[in-house]
Short mmCIF file of C-alpha atoms in Angstrom, two decimals:
data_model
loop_
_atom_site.label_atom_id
_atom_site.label_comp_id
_atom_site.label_asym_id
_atom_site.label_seq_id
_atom_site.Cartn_x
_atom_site.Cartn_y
_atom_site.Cartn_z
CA UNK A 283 -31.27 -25.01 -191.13
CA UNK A 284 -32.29 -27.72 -194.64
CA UNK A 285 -32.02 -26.81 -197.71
CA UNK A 286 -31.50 -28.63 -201.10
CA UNK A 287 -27.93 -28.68 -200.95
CA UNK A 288 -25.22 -28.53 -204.05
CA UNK A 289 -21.79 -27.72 -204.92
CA UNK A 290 -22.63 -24.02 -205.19
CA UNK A 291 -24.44 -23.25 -201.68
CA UNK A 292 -21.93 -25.82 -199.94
CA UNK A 293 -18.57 -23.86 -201.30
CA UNK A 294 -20.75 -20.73 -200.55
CA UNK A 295 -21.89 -21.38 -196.87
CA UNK A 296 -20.55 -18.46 -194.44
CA UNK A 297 -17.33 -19.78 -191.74
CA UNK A 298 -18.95 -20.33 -188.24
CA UNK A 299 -16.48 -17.86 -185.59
CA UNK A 300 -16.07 -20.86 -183.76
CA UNK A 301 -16.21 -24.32 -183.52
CA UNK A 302 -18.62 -25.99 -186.33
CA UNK A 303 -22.07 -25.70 -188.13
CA UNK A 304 -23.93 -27.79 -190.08
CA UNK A 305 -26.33 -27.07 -192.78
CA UNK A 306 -28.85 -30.26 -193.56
CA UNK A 307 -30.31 -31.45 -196.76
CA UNK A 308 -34.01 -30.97 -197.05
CA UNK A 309 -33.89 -34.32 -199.40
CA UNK A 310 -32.17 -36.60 -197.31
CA UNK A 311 -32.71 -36.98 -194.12
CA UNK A 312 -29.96 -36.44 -191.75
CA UNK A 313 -27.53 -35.75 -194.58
CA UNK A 314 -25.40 -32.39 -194.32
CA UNK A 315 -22.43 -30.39 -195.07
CA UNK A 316 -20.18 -29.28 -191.40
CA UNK A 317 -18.43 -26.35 -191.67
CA UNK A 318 -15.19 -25.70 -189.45
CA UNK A 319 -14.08 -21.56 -188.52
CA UNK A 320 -10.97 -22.96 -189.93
CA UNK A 321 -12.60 -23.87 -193.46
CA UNK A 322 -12.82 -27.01 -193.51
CA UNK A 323 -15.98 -28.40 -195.17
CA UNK A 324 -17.14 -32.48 -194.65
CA UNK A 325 -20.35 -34.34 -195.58
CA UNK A 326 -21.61 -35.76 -192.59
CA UNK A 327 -24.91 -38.26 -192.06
CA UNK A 328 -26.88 -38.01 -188.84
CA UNK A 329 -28.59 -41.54 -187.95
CA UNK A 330 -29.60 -43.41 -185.17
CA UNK A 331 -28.58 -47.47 -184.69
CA UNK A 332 -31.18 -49.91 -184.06
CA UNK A 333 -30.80 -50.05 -180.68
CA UNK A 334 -31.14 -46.19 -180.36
CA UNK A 335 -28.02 -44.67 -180.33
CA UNK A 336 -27.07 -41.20 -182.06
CA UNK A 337 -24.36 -41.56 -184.18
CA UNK A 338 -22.67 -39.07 -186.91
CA UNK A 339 -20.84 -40.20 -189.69
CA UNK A 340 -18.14 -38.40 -192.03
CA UNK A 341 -18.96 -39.52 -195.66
CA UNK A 342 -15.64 -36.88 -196.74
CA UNK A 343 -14.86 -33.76 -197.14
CA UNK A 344 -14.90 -31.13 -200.02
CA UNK A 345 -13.93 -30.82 -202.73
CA UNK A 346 -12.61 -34.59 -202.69
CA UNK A 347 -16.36 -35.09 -203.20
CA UNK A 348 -19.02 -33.59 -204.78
CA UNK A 349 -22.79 -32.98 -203.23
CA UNK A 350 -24.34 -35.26 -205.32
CA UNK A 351 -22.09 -38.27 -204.71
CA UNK A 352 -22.26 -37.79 -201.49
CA UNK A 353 -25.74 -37.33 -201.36
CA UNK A 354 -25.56 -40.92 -203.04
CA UNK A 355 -23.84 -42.81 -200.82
CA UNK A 356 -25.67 -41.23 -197.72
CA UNK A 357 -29.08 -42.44 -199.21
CA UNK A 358 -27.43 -45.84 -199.65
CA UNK A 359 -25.56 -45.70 -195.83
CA UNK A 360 -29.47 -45.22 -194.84
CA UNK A 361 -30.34 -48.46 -196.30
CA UNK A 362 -27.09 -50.24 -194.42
CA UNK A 363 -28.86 -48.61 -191.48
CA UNK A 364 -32.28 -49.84 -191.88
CA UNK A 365 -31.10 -53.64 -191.84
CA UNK A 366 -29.07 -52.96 -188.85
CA UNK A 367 -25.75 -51.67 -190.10
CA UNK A 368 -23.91 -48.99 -188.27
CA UNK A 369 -21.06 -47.52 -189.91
CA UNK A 370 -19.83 -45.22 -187.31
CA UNK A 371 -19.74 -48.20 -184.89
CA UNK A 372 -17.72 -50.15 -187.50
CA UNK A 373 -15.17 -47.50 -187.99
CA UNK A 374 -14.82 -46.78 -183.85
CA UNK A 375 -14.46 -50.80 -183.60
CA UNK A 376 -11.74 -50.77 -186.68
CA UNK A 377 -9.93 -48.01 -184.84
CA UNK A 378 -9.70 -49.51 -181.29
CA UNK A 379 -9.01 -53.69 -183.25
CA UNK A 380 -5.54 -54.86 -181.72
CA UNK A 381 -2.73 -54.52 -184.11
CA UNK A 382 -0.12 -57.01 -184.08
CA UNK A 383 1.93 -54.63 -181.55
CA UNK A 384 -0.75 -55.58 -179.26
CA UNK A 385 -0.43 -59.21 -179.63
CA UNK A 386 3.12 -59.09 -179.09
CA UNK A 387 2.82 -56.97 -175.87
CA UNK A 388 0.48 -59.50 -174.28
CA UNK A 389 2.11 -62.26 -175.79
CA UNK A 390 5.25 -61.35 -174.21
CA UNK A 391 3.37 -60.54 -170.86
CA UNK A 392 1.04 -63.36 -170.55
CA UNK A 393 2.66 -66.59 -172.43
CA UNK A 394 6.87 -65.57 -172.19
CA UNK A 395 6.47 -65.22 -168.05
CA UNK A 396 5.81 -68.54 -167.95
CA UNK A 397 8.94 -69.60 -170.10
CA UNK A 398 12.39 -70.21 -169.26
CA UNK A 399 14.39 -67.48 -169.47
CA UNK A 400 16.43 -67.88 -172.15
CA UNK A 401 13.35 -68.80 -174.39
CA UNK A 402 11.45 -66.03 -173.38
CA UNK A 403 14.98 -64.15 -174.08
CA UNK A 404 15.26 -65.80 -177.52
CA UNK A 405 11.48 -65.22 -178.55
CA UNK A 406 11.69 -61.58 -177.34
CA UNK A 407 14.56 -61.29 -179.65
CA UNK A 408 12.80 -62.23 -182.70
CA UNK A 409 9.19 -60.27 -182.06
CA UNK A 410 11.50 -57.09 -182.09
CA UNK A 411 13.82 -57.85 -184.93
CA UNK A 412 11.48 -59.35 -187.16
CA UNK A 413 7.82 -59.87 -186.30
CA UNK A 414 7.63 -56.39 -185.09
CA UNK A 415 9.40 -54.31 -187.98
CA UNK A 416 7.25 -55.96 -190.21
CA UNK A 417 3.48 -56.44 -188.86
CA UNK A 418 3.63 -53.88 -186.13
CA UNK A 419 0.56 -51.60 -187.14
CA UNK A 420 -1.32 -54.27 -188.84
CA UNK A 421 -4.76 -55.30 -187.31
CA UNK A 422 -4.30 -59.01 -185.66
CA UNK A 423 -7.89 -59.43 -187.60
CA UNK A 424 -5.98 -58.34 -190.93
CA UNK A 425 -3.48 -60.11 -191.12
CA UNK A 426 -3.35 -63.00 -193.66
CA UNK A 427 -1.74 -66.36 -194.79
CA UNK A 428 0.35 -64.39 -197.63
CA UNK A 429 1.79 -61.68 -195.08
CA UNK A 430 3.21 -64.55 -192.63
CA UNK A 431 4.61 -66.72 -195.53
CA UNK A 432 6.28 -63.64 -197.47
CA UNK A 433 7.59 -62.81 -194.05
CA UNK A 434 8.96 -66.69 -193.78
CA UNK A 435 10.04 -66.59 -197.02
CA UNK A 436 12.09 -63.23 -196.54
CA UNK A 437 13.92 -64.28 -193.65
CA UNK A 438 14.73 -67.68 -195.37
CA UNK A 439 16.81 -66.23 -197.60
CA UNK A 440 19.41 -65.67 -194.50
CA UNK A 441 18.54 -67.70 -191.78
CA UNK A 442 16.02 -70.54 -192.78
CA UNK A 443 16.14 -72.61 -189.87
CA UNK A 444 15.01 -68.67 -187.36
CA UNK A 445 12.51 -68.42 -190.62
CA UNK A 446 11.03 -71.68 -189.27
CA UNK A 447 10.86 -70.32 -185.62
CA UNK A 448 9.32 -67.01 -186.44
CA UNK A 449 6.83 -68.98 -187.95
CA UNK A 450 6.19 -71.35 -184.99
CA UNK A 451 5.78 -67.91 -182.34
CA UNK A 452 3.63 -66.25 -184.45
CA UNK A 453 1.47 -69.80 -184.98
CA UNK A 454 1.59 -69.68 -181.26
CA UNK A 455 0.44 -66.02 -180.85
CA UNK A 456 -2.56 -66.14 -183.14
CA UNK A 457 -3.46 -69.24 -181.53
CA UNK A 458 -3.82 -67.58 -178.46
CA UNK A 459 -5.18 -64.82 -180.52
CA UNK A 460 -8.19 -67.14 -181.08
CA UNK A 461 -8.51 -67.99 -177.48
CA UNK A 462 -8.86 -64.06 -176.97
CA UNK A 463 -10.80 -63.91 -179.58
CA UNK A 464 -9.16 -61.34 -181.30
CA UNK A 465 -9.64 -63.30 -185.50
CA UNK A 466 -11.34 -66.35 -185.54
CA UNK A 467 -8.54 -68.42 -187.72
CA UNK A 468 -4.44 -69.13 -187.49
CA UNK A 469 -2.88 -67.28 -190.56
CA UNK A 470 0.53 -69.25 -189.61
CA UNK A 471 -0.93 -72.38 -190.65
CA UNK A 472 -0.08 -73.95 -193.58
CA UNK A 473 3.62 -72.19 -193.94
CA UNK A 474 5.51 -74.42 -195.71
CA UNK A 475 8.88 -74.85 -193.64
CA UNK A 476 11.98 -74.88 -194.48
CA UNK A 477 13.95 -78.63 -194.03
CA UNK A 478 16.31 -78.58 -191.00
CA UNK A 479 19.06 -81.36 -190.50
CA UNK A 480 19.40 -82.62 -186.87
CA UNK A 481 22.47 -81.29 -185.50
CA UNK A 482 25.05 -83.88 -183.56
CA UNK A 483 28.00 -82.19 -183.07
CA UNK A 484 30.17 -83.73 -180.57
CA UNK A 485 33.80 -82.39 -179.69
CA UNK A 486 36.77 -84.97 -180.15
CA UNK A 487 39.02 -85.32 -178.15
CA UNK A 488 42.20 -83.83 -179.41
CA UNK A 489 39.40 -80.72 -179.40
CA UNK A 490 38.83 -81.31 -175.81
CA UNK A 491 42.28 -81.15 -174.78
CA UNK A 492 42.35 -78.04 -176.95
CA UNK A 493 39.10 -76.52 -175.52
CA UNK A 494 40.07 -77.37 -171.93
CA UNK A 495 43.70 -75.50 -172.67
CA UNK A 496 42.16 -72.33 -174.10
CA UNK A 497 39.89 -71.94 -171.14
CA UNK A 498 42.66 -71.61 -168.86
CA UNK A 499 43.53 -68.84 -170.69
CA UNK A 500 40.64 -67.25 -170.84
CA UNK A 501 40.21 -63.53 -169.58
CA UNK A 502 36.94 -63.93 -168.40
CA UNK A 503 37.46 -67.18 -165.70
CA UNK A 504 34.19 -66.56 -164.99
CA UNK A 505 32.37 -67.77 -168.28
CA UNK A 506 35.24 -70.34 -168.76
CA UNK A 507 33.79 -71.89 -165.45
CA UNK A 508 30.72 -72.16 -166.74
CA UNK A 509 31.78 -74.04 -169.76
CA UNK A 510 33.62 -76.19 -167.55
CA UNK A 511 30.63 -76.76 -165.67
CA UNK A 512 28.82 -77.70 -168.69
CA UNK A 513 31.01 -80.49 -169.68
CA UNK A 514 31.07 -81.83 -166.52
CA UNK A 515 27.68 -81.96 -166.26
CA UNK A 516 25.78 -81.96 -169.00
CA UNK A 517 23.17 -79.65 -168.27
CA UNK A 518 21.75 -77.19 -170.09
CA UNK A 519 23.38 -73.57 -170.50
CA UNK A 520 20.19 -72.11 -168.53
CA UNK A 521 20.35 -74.65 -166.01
CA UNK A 522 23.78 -73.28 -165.36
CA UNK A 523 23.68 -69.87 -165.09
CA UNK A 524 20.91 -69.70 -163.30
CA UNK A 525 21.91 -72.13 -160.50
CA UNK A 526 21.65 -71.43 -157.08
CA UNK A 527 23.85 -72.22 -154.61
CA UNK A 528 20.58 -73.58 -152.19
CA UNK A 529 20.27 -76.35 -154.87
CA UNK A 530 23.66 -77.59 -154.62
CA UNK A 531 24.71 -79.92 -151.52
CA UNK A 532 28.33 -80.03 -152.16
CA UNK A 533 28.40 -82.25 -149.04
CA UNK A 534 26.63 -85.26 -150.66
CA UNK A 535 27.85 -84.48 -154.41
CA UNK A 536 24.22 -83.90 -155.33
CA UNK A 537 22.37 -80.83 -157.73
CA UNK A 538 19.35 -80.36 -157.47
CA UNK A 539 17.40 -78.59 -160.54
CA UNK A 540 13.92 -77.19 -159.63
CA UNK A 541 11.13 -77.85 -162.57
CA UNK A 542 10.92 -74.07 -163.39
CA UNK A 543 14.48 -74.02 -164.33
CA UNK A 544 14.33 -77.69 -166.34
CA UNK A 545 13.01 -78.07 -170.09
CA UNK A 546 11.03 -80.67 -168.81
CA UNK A 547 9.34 -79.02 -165.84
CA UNK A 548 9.94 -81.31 -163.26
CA UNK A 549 12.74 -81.78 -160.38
CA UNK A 550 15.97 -82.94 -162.31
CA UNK A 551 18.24 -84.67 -159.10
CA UNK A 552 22.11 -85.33 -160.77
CA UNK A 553 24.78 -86.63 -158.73
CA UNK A 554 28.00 -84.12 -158.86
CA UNK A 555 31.16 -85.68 -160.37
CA UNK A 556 34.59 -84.92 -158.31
CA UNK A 557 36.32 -82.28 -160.94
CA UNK A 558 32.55 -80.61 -160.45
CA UNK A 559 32.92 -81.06 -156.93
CA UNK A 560 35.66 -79.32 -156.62
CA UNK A 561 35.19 -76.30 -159.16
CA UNK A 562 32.17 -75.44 -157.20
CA UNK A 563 34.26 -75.77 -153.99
CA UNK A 564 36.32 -73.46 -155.07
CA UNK A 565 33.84 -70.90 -156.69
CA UNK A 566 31.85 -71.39 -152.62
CA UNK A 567 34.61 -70.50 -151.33
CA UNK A 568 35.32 -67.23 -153.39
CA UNK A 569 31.43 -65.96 -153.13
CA UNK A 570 30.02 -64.29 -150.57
CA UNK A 571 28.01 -65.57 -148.16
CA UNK A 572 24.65 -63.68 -148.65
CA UNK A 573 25.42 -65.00 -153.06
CA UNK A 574 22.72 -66.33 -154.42
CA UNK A 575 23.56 -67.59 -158.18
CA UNK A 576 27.03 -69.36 -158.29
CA UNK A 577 27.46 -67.59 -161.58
CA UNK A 578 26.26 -64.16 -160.51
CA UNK A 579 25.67 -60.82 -162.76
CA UNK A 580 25.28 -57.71 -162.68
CA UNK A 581 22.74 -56.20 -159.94
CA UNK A 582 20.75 -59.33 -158.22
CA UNK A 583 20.50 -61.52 -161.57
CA UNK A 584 22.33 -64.20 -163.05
CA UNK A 585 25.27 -64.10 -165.94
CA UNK A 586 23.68 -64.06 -168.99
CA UNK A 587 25.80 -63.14 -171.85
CA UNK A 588 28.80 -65.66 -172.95
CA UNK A 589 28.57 -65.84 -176.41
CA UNK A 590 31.62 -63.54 -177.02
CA UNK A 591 33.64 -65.42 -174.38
CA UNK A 592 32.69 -68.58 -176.11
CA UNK A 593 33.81 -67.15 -179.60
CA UNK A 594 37.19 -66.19 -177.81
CA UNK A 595 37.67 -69.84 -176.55
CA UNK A 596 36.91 -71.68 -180.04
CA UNK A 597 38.85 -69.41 -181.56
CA UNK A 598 42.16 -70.28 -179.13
CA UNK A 599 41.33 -73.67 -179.32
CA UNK A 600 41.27 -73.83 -183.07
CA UNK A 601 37.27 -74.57 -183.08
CA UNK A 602 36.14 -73.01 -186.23
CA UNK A 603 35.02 -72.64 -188.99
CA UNK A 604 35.28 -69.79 -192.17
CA UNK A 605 32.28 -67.33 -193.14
CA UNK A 606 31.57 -64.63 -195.18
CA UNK A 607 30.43 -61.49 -193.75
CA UNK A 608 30.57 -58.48 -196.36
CA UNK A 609 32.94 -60.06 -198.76
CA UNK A 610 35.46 -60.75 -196.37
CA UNK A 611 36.25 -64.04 -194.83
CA UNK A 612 35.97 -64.39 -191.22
CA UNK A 613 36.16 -67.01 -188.45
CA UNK A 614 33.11 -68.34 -186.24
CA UNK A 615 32.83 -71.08 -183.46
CA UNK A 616 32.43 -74.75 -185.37
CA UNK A 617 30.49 -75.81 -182.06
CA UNK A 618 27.50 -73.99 -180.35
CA UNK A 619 27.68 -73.89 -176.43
CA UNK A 620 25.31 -77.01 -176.71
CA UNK A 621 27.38 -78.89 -178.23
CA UNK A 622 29.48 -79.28 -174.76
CA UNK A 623 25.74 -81.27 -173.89
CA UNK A 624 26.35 -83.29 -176.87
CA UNK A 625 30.07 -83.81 -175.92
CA UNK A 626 28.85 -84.90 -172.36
CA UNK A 627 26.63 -87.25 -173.41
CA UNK A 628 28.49 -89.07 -176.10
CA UNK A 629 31.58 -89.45 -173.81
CA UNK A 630 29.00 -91.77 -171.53
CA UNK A 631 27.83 -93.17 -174.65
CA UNK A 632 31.03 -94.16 -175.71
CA UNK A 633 32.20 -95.47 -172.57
CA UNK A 634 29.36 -98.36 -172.93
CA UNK A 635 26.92 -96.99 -170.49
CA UNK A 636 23.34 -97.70 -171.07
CA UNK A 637 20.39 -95.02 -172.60
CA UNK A 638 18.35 -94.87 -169.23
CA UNK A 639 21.77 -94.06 -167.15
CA UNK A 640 22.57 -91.29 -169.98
CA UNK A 641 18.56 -90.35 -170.26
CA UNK A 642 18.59 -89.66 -166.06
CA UNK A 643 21.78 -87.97 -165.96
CA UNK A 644 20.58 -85.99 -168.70
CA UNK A 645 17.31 -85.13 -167.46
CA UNK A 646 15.48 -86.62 -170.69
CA UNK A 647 11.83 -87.27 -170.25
CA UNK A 648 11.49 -89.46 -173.52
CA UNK A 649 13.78 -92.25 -174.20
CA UNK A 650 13.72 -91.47 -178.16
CA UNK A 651 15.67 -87.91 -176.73
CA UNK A 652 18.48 -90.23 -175.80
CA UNK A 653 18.21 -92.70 -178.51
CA UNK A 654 20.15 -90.32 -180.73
CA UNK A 655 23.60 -91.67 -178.94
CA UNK A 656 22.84 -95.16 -179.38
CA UNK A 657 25.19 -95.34 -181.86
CA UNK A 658 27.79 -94.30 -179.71
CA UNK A 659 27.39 -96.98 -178.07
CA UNK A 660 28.34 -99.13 -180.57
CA UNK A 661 31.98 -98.05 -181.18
CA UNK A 662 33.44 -99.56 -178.29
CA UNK A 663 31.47 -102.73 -178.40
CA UNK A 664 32.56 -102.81 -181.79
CA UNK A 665 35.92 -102.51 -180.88
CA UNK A 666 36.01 -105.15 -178.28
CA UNK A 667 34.34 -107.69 -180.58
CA UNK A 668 37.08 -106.71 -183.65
CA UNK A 669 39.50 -107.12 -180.68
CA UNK A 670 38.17 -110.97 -179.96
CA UNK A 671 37.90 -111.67 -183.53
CA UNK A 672 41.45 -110.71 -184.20
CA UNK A 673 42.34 -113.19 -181.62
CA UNK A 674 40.31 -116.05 -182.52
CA UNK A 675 41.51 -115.76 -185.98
CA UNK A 676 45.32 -115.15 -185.35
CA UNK A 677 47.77 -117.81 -186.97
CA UNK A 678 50.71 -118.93 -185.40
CA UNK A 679 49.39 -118.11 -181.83
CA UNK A 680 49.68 -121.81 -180.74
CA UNK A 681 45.67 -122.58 -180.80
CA UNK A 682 43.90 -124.03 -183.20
CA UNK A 683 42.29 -121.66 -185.53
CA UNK A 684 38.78 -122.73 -186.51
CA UNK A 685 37.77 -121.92 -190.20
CA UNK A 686 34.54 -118.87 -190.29
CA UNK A 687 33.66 -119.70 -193.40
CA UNK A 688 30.07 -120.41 -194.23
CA UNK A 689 30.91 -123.91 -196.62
CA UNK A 690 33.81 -124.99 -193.71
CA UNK A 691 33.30 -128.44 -192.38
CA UNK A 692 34.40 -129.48 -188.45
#
C-alpha cells in the first residue's frame, strides 16, 4: 500500500493485530511510516546498498518528527545511498565498535599474561579503579586526546605519580589498539606528565637494628621472613614470594631465578649468604615435602598480600611518617618494601665493593641501574683518605709534617 503520506493519514493509520505494517510513500521511493499493534509509529526508508543488500532504516518515530521532515531527510539518505553510503550498515558497525571495556578485557587477557605477576596485579588494579569507571562504555574509536588528559589530570590531583602510570597503560592499550586495528591513532600521546623525583631511600642503621627487632615480634613470622629474605638478598618482592623451593640448592648456597620470574627476563644465578642459608634451612625443614613455594598461600599459589604486615613492622620499629586522611593525622610506613632492595644494595656499596659485583648480585642488566649507588661508594673511601690525611698532617706525632699548601717551598 503508497500513498502521499502526511501528519494526518500517518496519526490516522489503523493498529495492525499483530506484529507491524507499513504504509509507503507514493513520492519517495522506499520511504514509509511502520506501525506497531502496540502503537508505536516510526519513519522507516527501504534501500538497497551498492553491493545489493536490503537494508531498512529508522529515520524516527512520531510525533518526535513530522512527515515532511522526514520525508526530507529520506530523499537526502537516498542521495548518501547513491554514492555508496549505507546508513543502516553504519549504525550496525557503531553498535558492535569495541568500547573501552573491550580493550581492557583483551588487554588484560592478551598483554597482562605475559607480565609478572605483580605488574599484571598492579595494572589490573588501576583498569578497574580508574580506567574502567571512567571510559568503560566509550567506543575505543571515540575516545580522544581531551578524555585521557582530563582523566590524567583528575587523578593528579591525589596521586600524580599513578596519574602518570594510568597514562602509560592506556598509551600501551591503544597502541595495541592500533595493531588490532580497532582507531587508527594513540589518544595517550602527548599527555603532559606529571614530574616524578627518583626515589633512594635507604634504611640506616640504627633503623635496621630497629626493623630487624620489630620483626621478631611480628605476628605473622611468615611475612617477617620474607622481609628478612629481602634484605638478605636483595631481590625483588616478586622474586620472593614466588620462589620455589626447586630453584634453591641450599647445598651449594646458590638461587636460582628463572627469566619469567626476573624484571629482566633472563636466568638471574645469586649465591646465598649464610643468615639466608640458614632461614631457608629452617623454613625446608618446617614445609612439607610435596611444598612447592617456600612462601606458600592459600590453595596452590604463592603469598601475596604483606602490605599490612609491613605497616605493622614500620610502625614497631618507629619507620614512619605522619599523613592526613579525613582531617585526622595518621601514621604510614616512611619506607616502601623496596626500599629493603635499596638498603641491600647500598650496604655493598658502602662497604667499597665495586658496581659490576653490586649490578650481578642485583640482577641489573644496565650498568646506569647500578650507577645510582656510586656515591655510596664514596663514603668510605672518603673516610679512609680523611683518616690518612689526619695522619699526615698531625703535629707532635714525631714525623716531620710536610706543609700542603699550594705557595710552600721543600
Amino acid at each position: 500500500m503508497s500513498l502521499k503520506l502526511t501528519d494526518t493519514i500517518v496519526d490516522k493509520l489503523p493498529l495492525p493485530s499483530t506484529g507491524n505494517k507499513i504504509t509507503y510513500d507514493d513520492d519517495v521511493k522506499g520511504f514509509g511510516i511502520r506501525v506497531t499493534a502496540g502503537g508505536a509509529r516510526s519513519f522507516i526508508l527501504n534501500y538497497r546498498t551498492r553491493s545489493g543488500l536490503e537494508r531498512r532504516y529508522t529515520i524516527g518515530s512520531r510525533p518526535d518528527w513530522k512527515t515532511g521532515p522526514a520525508r526530507e531527510e529520506a530523499k537526502s539518505l537516498k542521495k548518501q545511498i547513491d554514492v555508496g553510503a549505507d546508513p543502516m550498515g553504519e549504525v550496525s558497525a557503531a553498535r558492535e565498535a569495541k568500547t573501552v571495556a573491550d580493550l581492557c578485557d583483551r588487554f588484560e587477557k592478551e598483554h597482562l599474561t605475559k607480565k609478572r605477576d605483580s605488574t599484571a596485579r598492579d595494572y589490573k588494579a588501576l583498569i578497574k579503579n580508574h580506567v574502567l569507571p571512567a571510559l568503560r562504555n566509550k567506543k575505543v574509536a571515540d575516545v580522544e586526546f581531551t578524555d585521557i588528559d582530563g582523566l590524567h589530570r583528575k587523578i593528579s590531583k591525589t596521586a600524580p605519580y599513578l596519574a602518570n602510570r594510568t597514562v602509560a597503560v592506556l598509551s600501551k592499550m591503544f597502541g595495541l589498539a592500533i595493531k588490532w586495528r580497532w582507531r587508527t591513532d594513540n589518544p595517550a600521546k602527548g599527555i603532559e606528565r606529571n614530574d616524578e623525583q627518583k626515589r633512594h631511600r635507604y634504611l640506616s642503621p640504627a633503623e635496621l637494628l630497629k626493623l630487624t627487632e620489630a620483626l621478631t615480634r611480628l605476628e605473622d613470622q611468615q611475612a617477617a621472613n620474607i622481609f628478612r629474605l629481602l634484605l638478605l638478598t636483595g631481590a625483588r618482592r616478586g622474586e620472593v614470594q614466588a620462589a620455589k623451593w626447586e630453584q634453591i640448592d641450599l647445598a651449594s648456597g646458590v638461587w636460582t631465578k628463572p627469566g619469567a620470574t626476573t624484571k629482566q627476563k633472563t636466568m638471574h644465578r645469586v649465591p646465598l649468604s649464610a643468615p639466608a642459608r640458614v632461614l631457608l634451612t629452617a623454613l625446608r625443614e618446617k614445609a612439607k615435602d610435596d611444598a612447592v613455594y617456600v612462601f606458600p598461600g592459600r590453595g596452590s599459589d604463592h603469598r601475596v598480600e604483606i602490605k599490612n604486615e609491613w605497616r605493622d613492622a614500620c610502625v614497631a620499629a618507629g619507620i614512619v611518617e605522619s599523613e592526613i586522611v579525613k582531617d585526622k593525622v595518621a601514621v604510614k610506613p616512611s619506607a616502601r618494601i623496596h626500599d629493603l632492595r635499596h638498603t641491600y644494595a647500598s650496604v655493598l656499596a658502602s662497604a667499597g665493593l665495586s658496581l659490576p659485583i653490586i649490578g650481578a648480585l642485583l640482577g641489573h642488566s644496565q650498568p646506569a641501574t647500578t650507577a645510582r649507588y656510586a656515591h655510596l661508594m664514596d663514603d668510605p673511601l672518603r673516610q679512609a683518605t680523611e683518616r690518612a690525611a689526619a695522619i699526615v698532617t698531625a703535629k707532635g706525632n714525631g714525623a716531620e709534617v710536610v706543609p700542603l699548601h699550594a705557595d710552600s717551598k721543600p
